[in-house]
PDB file of C-alpha atoms in Angstrom:
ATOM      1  CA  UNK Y  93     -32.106   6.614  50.577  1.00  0.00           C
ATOM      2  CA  UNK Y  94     -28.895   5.135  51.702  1.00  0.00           C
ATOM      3  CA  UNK Y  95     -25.600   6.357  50.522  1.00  0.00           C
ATOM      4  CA  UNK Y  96     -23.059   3.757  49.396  1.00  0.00           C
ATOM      5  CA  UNK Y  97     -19.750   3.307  47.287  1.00  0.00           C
ATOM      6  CA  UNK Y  98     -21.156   4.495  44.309  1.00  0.00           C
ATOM      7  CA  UNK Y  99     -22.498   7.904  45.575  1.00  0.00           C
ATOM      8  CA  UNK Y 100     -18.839   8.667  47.180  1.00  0.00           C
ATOM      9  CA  UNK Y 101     -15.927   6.944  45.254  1.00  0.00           C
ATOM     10  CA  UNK Y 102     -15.903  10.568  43.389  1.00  0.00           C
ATOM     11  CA  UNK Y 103     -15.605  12.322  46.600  1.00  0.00           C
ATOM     12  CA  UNK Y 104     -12.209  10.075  47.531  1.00  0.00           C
ATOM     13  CA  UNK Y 105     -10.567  10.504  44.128  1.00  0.00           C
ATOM     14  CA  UNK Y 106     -11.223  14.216  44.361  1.00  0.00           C
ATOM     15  CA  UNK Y 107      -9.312  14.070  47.732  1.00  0.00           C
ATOM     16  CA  UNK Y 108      -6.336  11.877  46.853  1.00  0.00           C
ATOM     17  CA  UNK Y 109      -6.176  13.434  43.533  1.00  0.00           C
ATOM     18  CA  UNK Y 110      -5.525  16.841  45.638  1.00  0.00           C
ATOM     19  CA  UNK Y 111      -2.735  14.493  47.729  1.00  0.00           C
ATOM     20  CA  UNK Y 112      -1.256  13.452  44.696  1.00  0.00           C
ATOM     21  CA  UNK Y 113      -1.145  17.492  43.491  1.00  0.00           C
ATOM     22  CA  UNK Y 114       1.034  18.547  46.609  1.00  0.00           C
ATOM     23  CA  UNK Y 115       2.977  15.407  48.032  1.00  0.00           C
ATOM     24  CA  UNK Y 116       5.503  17.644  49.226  1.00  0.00           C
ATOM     25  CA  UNK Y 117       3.006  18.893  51.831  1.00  0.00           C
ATOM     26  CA  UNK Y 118       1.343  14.839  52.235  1.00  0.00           C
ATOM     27  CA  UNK Y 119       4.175  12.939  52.275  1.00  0.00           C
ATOM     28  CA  UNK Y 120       7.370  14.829  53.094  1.00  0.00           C
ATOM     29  CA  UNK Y 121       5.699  17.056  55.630  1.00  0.00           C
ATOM     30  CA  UNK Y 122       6.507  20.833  54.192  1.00  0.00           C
ATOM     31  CA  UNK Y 123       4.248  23.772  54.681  1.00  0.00           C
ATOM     32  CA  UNK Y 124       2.059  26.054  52.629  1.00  0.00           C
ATOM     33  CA  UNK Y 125       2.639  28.888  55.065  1.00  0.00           C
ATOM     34  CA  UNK Y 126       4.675  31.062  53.211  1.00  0.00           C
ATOM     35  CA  UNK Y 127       6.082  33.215  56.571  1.00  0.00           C
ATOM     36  CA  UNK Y 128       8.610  31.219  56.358  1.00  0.00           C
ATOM     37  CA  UNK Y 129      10.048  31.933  53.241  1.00  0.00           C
ATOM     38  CA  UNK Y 130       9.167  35.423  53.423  1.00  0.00           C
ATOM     39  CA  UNK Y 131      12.084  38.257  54.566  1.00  0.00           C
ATOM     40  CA  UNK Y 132      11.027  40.446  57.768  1.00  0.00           C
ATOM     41  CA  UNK Y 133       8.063  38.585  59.042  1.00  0.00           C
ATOM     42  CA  UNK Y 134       9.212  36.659  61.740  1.00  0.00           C
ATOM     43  CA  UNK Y 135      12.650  37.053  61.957  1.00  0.00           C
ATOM     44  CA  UNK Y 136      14.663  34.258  62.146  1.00  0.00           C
ATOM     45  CA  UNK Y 137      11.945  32.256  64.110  1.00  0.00           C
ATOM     46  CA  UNK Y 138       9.652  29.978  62.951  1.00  0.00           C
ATOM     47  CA  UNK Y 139       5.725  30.819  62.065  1.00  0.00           C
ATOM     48  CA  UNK Y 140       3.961  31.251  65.516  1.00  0.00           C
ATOM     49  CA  UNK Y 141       5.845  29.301  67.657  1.00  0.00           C
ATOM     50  CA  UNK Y 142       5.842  25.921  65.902  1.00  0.00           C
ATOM     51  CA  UNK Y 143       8.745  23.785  65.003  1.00  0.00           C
ATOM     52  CA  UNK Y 144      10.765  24.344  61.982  1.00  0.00           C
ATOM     53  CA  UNK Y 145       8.903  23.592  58.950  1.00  0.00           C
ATOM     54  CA  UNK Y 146      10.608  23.299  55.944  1.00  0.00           C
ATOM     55  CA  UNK Y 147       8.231  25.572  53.212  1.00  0.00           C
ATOM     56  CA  UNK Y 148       7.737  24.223  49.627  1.00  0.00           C
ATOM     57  CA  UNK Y 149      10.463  27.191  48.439  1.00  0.00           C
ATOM     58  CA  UNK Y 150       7.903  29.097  46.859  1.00  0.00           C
ATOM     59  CA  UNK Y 151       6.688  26.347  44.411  1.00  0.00           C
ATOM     60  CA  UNK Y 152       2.656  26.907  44.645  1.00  0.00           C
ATOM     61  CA  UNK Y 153       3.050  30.565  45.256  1.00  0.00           C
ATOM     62  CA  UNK Y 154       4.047  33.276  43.252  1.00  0.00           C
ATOM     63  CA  UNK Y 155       3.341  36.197  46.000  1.00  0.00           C
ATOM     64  CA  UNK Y 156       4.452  34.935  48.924  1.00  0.00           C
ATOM     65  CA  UNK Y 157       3.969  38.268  50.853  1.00  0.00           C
ATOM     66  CA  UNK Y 158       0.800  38.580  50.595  1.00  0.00           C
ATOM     67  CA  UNK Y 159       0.228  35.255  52.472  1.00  0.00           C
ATOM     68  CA  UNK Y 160       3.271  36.093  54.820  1.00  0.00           C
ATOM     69  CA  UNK Y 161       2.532  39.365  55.561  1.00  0.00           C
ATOM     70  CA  UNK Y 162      -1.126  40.090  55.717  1.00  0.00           C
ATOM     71  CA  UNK Y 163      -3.040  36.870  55.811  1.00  0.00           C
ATOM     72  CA  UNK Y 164      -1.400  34.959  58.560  1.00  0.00           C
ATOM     73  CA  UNK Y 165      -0.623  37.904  61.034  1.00  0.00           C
ATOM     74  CA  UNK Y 166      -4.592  38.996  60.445  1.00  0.00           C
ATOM     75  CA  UNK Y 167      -5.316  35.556  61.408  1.00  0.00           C
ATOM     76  CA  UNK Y 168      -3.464  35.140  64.468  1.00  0.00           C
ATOM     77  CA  UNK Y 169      -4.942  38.072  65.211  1.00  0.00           C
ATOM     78  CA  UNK Y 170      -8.283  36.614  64.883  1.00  0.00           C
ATOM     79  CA  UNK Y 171      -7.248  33.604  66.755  1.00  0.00           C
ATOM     80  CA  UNK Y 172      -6.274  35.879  69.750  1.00  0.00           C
ATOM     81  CA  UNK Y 173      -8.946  37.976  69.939  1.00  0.00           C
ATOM     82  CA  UNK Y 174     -11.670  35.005  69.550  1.00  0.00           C
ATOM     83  CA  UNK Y 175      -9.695  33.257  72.642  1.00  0.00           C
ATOM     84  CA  UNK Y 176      -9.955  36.227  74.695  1.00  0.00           C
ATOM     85  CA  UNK Y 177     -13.545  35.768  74.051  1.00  0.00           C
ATOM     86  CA  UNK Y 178     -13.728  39.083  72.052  1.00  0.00           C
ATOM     87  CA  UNK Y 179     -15.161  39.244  68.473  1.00  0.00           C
ATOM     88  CA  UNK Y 180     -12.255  39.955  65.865  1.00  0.00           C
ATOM     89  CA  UNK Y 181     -13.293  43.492  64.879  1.00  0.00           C
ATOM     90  CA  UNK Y 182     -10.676  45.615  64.973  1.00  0.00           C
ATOM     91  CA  UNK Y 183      -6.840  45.271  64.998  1.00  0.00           C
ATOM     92  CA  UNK Y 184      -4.871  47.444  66.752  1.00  0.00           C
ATOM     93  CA  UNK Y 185      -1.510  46.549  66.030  1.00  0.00           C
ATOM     94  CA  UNK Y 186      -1.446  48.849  62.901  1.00  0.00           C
ATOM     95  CA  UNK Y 187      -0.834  52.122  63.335  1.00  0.00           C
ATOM     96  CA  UNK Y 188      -3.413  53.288  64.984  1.00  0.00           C
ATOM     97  CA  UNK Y 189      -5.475  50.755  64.553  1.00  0.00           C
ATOM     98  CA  UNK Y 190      -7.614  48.965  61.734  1.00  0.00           C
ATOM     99  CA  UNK Y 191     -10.493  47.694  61.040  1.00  0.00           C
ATOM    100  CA  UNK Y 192      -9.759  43.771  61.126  1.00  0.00           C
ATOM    101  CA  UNK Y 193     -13.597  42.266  60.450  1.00  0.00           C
ATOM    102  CA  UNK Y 194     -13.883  44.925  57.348  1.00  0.00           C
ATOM    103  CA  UNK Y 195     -10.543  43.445  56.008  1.00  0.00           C
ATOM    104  CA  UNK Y 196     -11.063  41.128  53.239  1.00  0.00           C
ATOM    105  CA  UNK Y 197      -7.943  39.599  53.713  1.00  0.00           C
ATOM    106  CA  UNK Y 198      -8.943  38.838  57.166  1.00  0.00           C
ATOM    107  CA  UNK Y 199     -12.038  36.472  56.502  1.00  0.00           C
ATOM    108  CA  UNK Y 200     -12.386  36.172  59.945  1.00  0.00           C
ATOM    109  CA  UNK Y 201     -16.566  35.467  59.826  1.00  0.00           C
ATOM    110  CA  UNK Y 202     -15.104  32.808  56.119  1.00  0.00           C
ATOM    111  CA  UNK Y 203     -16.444  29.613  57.034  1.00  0.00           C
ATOM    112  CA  UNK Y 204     -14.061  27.643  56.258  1.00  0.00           C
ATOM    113  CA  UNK Y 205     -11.407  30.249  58.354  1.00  0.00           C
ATOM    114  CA  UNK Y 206     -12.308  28.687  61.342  1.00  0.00           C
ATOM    115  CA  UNK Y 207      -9.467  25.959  61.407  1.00  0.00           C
ATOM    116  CA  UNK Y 208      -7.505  29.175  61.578  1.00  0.00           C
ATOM    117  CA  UNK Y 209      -9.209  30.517  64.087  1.00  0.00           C
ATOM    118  CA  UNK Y 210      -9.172  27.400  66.570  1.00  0.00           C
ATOM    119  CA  UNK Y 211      -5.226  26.914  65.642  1.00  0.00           C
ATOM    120  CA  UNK Y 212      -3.375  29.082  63.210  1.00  0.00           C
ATOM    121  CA  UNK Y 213      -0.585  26.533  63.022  1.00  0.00           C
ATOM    122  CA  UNK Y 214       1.586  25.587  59.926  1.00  0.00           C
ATOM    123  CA  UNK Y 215      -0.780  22.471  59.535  1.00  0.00           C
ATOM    124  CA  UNK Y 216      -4.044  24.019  59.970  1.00  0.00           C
ATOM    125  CA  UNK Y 217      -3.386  26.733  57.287  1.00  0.00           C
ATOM    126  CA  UNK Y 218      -2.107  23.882  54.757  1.00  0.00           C
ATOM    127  CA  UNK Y 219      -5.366  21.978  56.046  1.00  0.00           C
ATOM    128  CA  UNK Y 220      -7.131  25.099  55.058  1.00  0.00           C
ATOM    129  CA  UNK Y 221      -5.691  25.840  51.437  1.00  0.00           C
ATOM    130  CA  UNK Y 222      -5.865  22.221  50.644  1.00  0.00           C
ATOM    131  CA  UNK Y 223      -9.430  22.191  51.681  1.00  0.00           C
ATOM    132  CA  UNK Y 224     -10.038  25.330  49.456  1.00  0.00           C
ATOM    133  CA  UNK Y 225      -8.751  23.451  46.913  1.00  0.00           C
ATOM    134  CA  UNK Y 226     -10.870  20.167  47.431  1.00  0.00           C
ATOM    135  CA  UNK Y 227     -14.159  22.667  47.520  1.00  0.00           C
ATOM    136  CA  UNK Y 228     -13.362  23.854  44.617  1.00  0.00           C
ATOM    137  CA  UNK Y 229     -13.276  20.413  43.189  1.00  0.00           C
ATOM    138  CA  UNK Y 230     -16.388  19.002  44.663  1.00  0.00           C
ATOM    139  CA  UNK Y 231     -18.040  22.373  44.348  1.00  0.00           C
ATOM    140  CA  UNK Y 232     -17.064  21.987  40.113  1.00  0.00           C
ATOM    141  CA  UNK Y 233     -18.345  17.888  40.206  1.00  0.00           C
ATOM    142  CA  UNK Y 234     -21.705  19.097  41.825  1.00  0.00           C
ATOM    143  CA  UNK Y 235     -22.386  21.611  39.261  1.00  0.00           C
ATOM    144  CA  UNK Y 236     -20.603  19.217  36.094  1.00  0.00           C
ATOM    145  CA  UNK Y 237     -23.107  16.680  37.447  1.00  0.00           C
ATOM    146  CA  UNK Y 238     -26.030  18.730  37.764  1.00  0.00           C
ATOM    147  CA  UNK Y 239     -25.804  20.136  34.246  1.00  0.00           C
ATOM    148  CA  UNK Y 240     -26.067  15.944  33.254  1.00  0.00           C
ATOM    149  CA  UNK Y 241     -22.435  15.129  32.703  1.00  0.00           C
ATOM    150  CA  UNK Y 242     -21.299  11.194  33.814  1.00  0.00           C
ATOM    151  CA  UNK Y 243     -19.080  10.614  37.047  1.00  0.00           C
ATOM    152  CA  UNK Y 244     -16.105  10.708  35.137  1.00  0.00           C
ATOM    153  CA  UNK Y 245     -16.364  13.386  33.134  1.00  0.00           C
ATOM    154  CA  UNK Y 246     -17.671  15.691  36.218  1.00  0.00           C
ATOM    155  CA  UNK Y 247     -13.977  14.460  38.077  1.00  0.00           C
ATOM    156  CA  UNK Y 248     -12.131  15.515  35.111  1.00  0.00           C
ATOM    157  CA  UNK Y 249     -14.176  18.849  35.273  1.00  0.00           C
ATOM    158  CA  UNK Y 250     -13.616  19.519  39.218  1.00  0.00           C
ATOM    159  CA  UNK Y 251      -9.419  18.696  38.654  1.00  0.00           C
ATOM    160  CA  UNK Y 252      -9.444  20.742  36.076  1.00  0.00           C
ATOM    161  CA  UNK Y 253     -10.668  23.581  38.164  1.00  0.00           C
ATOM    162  CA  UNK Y 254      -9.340  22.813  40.795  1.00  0.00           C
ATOM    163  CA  UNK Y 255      -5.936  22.576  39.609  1.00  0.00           C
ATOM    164  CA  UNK Y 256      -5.838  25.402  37.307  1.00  0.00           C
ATOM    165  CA  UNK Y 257      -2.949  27.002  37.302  1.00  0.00           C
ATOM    166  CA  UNK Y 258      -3.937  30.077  38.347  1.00  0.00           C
ATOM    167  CA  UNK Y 259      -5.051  28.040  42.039  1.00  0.00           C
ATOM    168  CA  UNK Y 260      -1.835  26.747  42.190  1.00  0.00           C
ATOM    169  CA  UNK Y 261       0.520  29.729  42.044  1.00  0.00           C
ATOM    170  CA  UNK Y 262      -1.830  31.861  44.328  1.00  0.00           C
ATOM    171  CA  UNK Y 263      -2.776  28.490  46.498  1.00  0.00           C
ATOM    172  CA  UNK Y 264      -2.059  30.708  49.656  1.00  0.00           C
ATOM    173  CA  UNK Y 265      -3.866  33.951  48.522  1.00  0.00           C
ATOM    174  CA  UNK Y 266      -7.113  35.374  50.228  1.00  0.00           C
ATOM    175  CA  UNK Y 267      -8.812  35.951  46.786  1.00  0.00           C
ATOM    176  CA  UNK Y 268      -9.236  32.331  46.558  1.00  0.00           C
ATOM    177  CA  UNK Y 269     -12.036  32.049  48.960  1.00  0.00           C
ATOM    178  CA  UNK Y 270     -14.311  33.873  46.763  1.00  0.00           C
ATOM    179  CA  UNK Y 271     -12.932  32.435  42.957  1.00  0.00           C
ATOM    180  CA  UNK Y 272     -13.340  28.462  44.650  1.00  0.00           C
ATOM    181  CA  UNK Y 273     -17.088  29.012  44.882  1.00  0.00           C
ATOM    182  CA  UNK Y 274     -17.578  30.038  41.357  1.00  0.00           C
ATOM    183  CA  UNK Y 275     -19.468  26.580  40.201  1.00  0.00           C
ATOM    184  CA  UNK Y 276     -21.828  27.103  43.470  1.00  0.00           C
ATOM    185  CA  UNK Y 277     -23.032  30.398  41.682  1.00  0.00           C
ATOM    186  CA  UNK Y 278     -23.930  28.161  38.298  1.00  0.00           C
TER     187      UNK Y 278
END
């Protein structure tokens, strides 16, 4: 069968609802990367070479670090390594060297970490945590829907989820890729 308006109008208020959630990253073009508002991690340059991004001053994330100083470095790691046509297994810029595809924090083989790997840039990551975020709700509308809850009620479900506070403060944390699959598991 053919899909039309009905089928998908959920699917487009789950993604401007998450538009209307961060309009400082939409409209007035700040970042999610939290490098740069995070002491020591790239000195006084911007993330990875890109222009100066204004970040959201910590609003959606209550550990900054952990972003700043694990998950972005692993993943320009990644990137490098997969350009050099060389899979991201171990890092050896730490100490004496790491394992990087072991590292959870890494996802390197994550599906959905393969924006990062193409281009770890300011907008790719905030592509990337605002498309967690949308799984999550379309992941929690499937499984609303599938249980025999309307439309409505199932969008309601997936924001809620979705924008549970507990997303939002750690928006930019690795343990997120596992917690936004939760309704696939139901």
């Amino acid at each position: 069968s053919k899909l039309n308006w009905t089928d998908l109008w959920p699917f487009v208020v789950l993604f401007l609802v998450v538009g209307l959630a961060f309009p400082s990253i939409i409209i007035r073009h700040r970042t999610l990367v939290s490098s740069t508002q995070t002491a020591g991690v790239m000195g006084d340059k911007p993330p990875w070479g890109s222009g100066p991004i204004p970040a959201t001053s910590g609003k959606y994330q209550l550990d900054p670090g952990a972003s700043g100083w694990q998950d972005e470095p692993m993943a320009q790691k990644a990137a490098h390594l997969y350009r050099q046509s060389t899979a991201p297994l171990w890092n050896s810029n730490i100490g004496l060297g790491k394992p990087l595809a072991a590292a959870m924090q890494a996802a390197v083989f994550y599906p959905l970490h393969i924006l990062l790997t193409i281009a770890p840039t300011p907008i790719m990551w905030d592509l990337y945590l605002l498309g967690r975020i949308y799984l999550a709700m379309v992941l929690t509308y499937g499984y609303l829907r599938l249980v025999g809850l309307t439309k409505f009620s199932s969008i309601v479900g997936g924001v809620l989820f979705g924008l549970t506070g507990y997303f939002m403060l750690f928006v930019s944390n690795t343990h997120l890729n596992v917690e936004i699959l939760f309704p696939l598991l139901f």
